PDB file of C-alpha atoms in Angstrom:
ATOM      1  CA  UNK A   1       0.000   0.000   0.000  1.00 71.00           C
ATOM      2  CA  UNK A   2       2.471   2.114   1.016  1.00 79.00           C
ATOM      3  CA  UNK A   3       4.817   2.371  -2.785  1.00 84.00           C
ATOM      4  CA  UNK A   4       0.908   3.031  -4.056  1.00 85.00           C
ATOM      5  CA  UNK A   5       0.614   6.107  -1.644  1.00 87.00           C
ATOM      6  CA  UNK A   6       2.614   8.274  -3.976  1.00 87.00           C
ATOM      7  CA  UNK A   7       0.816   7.593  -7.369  1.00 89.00           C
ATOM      8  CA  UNK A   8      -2.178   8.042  -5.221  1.00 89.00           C
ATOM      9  CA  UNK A   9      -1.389  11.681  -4.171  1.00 90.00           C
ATOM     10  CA  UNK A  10      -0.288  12.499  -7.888  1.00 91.00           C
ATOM     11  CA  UNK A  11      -4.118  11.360  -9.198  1.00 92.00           C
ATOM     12  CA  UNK A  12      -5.592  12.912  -6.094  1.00 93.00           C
ATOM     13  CA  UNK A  13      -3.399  16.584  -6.967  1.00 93.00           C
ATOM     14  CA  UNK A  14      -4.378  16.125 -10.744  1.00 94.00           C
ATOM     15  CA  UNK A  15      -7.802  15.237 -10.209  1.00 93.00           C
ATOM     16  CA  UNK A  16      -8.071  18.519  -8.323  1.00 92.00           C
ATOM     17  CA  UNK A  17      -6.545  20.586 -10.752  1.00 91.00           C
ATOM     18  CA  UNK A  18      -8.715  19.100 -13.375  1.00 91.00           C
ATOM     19  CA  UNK A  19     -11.530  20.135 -11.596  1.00 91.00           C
ATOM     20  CA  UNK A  20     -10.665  23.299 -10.959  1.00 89.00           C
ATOM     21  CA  UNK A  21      -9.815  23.893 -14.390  1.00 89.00           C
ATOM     22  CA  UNK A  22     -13.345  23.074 -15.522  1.00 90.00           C
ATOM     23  CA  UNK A  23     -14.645  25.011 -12.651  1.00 89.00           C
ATOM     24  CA  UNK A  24     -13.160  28.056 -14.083  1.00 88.00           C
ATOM     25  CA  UNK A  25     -13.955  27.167 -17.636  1.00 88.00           C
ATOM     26  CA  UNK A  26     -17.823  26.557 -16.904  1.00 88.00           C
ATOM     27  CA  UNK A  27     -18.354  29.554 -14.874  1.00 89.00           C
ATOM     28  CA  UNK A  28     -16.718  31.999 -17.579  1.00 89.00           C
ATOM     29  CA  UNK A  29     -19.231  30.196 -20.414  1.00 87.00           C
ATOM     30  CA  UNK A  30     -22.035  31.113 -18.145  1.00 90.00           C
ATOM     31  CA  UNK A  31     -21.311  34.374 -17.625  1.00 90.00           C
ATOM     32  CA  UNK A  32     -20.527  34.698 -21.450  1.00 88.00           C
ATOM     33  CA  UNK A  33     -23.864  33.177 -21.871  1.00 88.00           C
ATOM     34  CA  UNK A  34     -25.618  35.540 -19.405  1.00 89.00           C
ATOM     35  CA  UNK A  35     -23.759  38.750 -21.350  1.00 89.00           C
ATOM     36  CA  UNK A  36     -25.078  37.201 -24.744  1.00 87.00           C
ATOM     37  CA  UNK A  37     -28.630  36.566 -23.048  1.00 88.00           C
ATOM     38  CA  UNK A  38     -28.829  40.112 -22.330  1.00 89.00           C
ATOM     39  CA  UNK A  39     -27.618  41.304 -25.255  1.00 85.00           C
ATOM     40  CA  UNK A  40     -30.735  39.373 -26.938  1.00 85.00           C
ATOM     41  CA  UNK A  41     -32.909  41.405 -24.517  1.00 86.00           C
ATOM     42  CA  UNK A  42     -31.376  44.605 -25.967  1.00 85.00           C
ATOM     43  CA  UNK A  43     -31.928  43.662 -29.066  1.00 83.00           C
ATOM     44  CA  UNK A  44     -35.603  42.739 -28.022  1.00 85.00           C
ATOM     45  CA  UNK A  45     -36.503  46.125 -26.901  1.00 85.00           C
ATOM     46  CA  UNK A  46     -34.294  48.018 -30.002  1.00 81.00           C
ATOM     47  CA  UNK A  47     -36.755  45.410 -32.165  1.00 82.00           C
ATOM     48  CA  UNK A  48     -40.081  46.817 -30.050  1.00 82.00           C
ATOM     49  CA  UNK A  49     -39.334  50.182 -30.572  1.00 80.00           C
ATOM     50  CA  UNK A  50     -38.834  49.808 -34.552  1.00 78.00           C
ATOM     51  CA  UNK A  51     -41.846  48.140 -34.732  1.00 79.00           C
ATOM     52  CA  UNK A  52     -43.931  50.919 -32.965  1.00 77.00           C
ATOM     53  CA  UNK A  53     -42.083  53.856 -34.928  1.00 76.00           C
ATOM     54  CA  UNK A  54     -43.526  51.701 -37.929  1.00 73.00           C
ATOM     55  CA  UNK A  55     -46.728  52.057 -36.605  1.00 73.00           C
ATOM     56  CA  UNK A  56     -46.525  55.799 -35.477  1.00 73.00           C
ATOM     57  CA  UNK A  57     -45.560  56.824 -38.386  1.00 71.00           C
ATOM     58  CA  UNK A  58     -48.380  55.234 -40.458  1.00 71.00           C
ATOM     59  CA  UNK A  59     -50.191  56.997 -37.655  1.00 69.00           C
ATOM     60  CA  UNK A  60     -48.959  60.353 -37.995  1.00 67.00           C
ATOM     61  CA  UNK A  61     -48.956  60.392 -41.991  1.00 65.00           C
ATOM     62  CA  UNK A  62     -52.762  59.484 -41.839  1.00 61.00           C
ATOM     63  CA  UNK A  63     -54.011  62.068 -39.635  1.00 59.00           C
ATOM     64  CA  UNK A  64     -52.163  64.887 -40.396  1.00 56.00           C
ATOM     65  CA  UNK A  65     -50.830  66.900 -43.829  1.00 54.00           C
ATOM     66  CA  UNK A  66     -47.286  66.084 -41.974  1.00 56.00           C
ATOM     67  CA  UNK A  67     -43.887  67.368 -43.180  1.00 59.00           C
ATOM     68  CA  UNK A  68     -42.445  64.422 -45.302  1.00 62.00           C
ATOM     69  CA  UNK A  69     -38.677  65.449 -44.508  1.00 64.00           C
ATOM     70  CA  UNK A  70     -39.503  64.994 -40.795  1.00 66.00           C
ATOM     71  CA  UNK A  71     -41.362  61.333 -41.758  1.00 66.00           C
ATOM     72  CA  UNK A  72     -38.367  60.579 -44.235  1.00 70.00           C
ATOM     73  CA  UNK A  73     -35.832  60.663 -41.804  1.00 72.00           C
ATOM     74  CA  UNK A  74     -37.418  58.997 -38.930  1.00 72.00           C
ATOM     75  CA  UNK A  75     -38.247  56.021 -41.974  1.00 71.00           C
ATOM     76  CA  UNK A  76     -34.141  56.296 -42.842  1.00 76.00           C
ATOM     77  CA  UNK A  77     -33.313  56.482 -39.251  1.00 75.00           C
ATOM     78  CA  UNK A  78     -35.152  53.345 -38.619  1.00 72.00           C
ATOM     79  CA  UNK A  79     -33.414  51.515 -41.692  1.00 74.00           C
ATOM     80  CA  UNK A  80     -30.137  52.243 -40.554  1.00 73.00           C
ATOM     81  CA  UNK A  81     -30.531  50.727 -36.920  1.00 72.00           C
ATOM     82  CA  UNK A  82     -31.740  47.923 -38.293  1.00 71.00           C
ATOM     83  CA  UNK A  83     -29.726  46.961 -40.219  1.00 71.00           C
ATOM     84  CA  UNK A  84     -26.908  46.749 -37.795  1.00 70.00           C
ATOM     85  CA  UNK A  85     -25.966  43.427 -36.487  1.00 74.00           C
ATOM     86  CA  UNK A  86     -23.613  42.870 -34.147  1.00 74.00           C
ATOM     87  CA  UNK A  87     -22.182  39.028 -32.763  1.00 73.00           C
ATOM     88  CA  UNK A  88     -22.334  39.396 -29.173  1.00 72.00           C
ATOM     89  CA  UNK A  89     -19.676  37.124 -28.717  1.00 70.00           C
ATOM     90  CA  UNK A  90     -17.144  39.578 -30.114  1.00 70.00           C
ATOM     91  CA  UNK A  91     -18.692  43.107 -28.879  1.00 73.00           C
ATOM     92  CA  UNK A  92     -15.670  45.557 -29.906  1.00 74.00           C
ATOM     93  CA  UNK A  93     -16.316  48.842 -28.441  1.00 74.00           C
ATOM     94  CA  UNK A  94     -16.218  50.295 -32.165  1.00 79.00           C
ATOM     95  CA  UNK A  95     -18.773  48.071 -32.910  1.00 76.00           C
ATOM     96  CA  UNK A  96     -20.810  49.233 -29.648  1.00 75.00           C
ATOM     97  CA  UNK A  97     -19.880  52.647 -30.658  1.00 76.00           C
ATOM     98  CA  UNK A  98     -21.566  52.590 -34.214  1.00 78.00           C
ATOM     99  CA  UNK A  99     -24.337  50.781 -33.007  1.00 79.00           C
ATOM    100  CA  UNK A 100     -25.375  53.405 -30.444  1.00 75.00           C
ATOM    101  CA  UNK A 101     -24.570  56.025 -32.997  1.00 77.00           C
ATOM    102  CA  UNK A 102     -27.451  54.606 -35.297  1.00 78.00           C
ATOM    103  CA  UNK A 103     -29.971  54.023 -32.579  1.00 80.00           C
ATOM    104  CA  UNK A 104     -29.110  57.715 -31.125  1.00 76.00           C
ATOM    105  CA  UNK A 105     -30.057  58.397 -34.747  1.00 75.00           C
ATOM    106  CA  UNK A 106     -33.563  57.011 -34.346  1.00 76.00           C
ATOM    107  CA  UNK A 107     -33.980  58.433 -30.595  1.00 77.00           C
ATOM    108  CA  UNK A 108     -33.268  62.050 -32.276  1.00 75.00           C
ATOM    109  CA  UNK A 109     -35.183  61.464 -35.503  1.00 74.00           C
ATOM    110  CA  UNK A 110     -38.249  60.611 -32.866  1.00 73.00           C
ATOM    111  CA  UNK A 111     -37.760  63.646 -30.978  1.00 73.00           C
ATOM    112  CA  UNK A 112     -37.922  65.910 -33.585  1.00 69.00           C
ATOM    113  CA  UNK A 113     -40.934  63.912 -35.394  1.00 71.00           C
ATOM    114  CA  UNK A 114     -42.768  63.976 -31.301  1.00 71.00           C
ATOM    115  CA  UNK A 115     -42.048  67.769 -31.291  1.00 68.00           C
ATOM    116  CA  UNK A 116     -43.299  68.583 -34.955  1.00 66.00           C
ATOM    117  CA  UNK A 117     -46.612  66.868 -33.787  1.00 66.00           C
ATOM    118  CA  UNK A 118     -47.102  69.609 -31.341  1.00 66.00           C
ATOM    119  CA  UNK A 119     -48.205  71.621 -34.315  1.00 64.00           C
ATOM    120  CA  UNK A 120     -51.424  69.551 -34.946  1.00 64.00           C
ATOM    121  CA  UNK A 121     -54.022  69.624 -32.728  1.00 63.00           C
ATOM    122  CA  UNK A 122     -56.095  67.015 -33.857  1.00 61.00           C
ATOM    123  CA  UNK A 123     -53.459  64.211 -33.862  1.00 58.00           C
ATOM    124  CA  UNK A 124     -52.049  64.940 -30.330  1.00 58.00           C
ATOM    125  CA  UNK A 125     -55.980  64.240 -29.148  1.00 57.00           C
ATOM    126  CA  UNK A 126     -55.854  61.249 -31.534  1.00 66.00           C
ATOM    127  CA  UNK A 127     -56.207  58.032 -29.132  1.00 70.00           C
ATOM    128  CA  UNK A 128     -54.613  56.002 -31.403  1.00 69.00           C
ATOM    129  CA  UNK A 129     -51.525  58.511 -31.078  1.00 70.00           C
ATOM    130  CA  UNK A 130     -51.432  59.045 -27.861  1.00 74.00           C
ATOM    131  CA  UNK A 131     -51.250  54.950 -26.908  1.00 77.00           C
ATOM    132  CA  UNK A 132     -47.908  54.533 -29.240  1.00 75.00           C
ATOM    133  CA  UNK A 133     -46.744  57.307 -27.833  1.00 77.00           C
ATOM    134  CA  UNK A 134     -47.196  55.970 -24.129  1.00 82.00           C
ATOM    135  CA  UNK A 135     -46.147  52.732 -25.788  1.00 82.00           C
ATOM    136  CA  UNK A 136     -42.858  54.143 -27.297  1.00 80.00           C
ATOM    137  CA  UNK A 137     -41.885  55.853 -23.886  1.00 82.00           C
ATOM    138  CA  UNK A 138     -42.837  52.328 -22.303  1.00 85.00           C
ATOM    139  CA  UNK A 139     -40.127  50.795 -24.676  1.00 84.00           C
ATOM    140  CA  UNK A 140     -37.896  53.614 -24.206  1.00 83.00           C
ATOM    141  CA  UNK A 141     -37.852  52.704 -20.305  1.00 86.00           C
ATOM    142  CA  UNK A 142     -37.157  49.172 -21.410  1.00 88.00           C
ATOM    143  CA  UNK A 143     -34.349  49.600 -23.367  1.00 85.00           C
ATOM    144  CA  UNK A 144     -32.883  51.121 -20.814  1.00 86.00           C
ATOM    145  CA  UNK A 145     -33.157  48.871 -18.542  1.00 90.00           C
ATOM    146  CA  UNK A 146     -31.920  46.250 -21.203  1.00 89.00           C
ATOM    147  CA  UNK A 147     -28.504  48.391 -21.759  1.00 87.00           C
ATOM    148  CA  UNK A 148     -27.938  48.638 -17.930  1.00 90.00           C
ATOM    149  CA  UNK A 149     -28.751  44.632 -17.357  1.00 91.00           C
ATOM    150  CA  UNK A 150     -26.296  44.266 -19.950  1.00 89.00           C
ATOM    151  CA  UNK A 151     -23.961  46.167 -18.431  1.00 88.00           C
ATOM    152  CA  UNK A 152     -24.363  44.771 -15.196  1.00 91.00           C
ATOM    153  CA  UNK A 153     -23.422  41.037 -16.734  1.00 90.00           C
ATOM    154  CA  UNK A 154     -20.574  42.293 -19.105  1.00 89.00           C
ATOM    155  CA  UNK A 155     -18.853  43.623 -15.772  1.00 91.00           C
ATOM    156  CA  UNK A 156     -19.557  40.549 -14.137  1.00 92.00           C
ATOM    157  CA  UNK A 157     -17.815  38.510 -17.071  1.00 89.00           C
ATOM    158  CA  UNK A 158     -14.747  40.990 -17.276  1.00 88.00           C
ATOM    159  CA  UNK A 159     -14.302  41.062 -13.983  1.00 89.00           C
ATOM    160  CA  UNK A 160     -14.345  37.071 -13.671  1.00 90.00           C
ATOM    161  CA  UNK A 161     -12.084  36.347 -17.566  1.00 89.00           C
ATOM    162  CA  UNK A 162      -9.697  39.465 -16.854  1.00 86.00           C
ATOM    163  CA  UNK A 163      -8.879  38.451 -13.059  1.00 85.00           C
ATOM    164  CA  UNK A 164      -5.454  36.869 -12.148  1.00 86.00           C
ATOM    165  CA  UNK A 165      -5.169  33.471 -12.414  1.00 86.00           C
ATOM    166  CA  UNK A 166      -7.648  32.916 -14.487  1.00 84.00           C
ATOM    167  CA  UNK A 167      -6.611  34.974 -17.654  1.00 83.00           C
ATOM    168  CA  UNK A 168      -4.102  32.074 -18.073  1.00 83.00           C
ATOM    169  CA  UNK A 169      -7.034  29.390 -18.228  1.00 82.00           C
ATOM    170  CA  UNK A 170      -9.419  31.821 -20.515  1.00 85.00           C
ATOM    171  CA  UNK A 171      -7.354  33.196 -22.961  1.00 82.00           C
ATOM    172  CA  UNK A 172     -10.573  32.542 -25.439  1.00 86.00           C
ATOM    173  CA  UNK A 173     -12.522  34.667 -23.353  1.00 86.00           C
ATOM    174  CA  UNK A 174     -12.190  38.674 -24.267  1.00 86.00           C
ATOM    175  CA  UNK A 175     -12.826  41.440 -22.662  1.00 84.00           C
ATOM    176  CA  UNK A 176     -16.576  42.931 -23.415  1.00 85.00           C
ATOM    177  CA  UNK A 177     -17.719  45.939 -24.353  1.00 81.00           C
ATOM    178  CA  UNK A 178     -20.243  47.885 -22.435  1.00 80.00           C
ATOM    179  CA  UNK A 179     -22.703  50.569 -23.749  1.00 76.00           C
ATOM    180  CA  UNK A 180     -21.975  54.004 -23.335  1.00 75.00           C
ATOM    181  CA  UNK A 181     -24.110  57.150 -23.301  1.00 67.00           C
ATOM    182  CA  UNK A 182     -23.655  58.684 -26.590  1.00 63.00           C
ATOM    183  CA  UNK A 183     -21.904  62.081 -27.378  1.00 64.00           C
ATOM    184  CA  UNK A 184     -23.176  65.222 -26.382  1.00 57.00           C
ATOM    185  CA  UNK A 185     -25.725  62.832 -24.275  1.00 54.00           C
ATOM    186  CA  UNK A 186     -24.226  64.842 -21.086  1.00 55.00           C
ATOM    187  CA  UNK A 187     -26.125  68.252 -22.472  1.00 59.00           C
ATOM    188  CA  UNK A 188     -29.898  68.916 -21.746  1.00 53.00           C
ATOM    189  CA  UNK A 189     -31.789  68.361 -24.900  1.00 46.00           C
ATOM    190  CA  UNK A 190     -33.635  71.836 -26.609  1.00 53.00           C
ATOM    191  CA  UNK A 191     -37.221  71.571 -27.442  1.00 41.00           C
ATOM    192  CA  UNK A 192     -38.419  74.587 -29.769  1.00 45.00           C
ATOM    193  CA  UNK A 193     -42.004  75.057 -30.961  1.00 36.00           C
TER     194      UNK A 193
END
């Protein structure tokens, strides 16, 4: 027994480094999968609101004589942000960057269209109105909410793939990207009539 005890140790010491290895490997693929679950709900909420500006603007054109330039760029806003895809398993802060850039594009294309609508009476009583636009400030709520959740489990994975030891172990894992208020987001926006 006793010319076994050595070998015995060695499995014992190996077998516990195994494990910890895989320890370290499973919890850094579930908070990637968290991050990327998130990131779905982001995109859920980016998805609601381009549905309802769909809506609102079909809305808008049939109840008022509406300026088309105003329409036209809320439509092209809409396009762009759409068509923006981005693999959450390889969020680059560029590609963060340009994505906020074209949904800041829709958020400002909405103001103006919300603040042109001031003008007509007859739509801002219009029921129909009114509910997308409760509906479009509900969404607006949720995607922020999404953003910050998604925050929230990015700095949970960065701070678990980026600490010492484990970098060594996760060298497949990279460092997320979070969302960042836009620029110029820091100034208090100007409503004119």
């Amino acid at each position: 027994m006793r010319r076994f005890l050595p070998w015995i140790i060695v499995i014992a010491v190996i077998g516990f480094i195994a494990m910890w290895y895989f320890g370290i490997q499973n919890t850094a693929l579930g908070y990637n999968q968290a991050t990327e679950k998130e990131w779905g709900n982001v995109n859920t909420a980016y998805q609601r609101r381009n549905d309802l500006i769909g809506n609102l603007v079909n809305t808008v054109k049939g109840a008022a004589d509406f300026e088309k330039g105003t329409l036209t760029a809320v439509i092209e806003a809409r396009a762009k942000a759409t068509s923006m895809n981005i693999d959450p398993k390889n969020i680059t802060p560029e590609q963060l960057a340009e994505f906020n850039k074209a949904q800041s594009g829709v958020s400002s294309a909405l103001s103006r269209l919300l603040v042109t609508v001031e003008q007509y009476p007859t739509l801002k009583a219009n029921e129909n109105f009114l509910k997308l636009q409760d509906e479009l400030a509900s969404t607006e709520n949720q995607i922020l909410t999404a953003r910050t959740r998604f925050n929230e489990s990015v700095e949970v994975y960065n701070s678990y793939v980026l600490a010492q030891p484990r970098t060594i172990f996760l060298g497949k894992y990279k460092e997320k990207a979070y969302f960042k208020a836009v620029e110029g987001a820091d100034k208090p926006v100007e409503v004119k009539f």
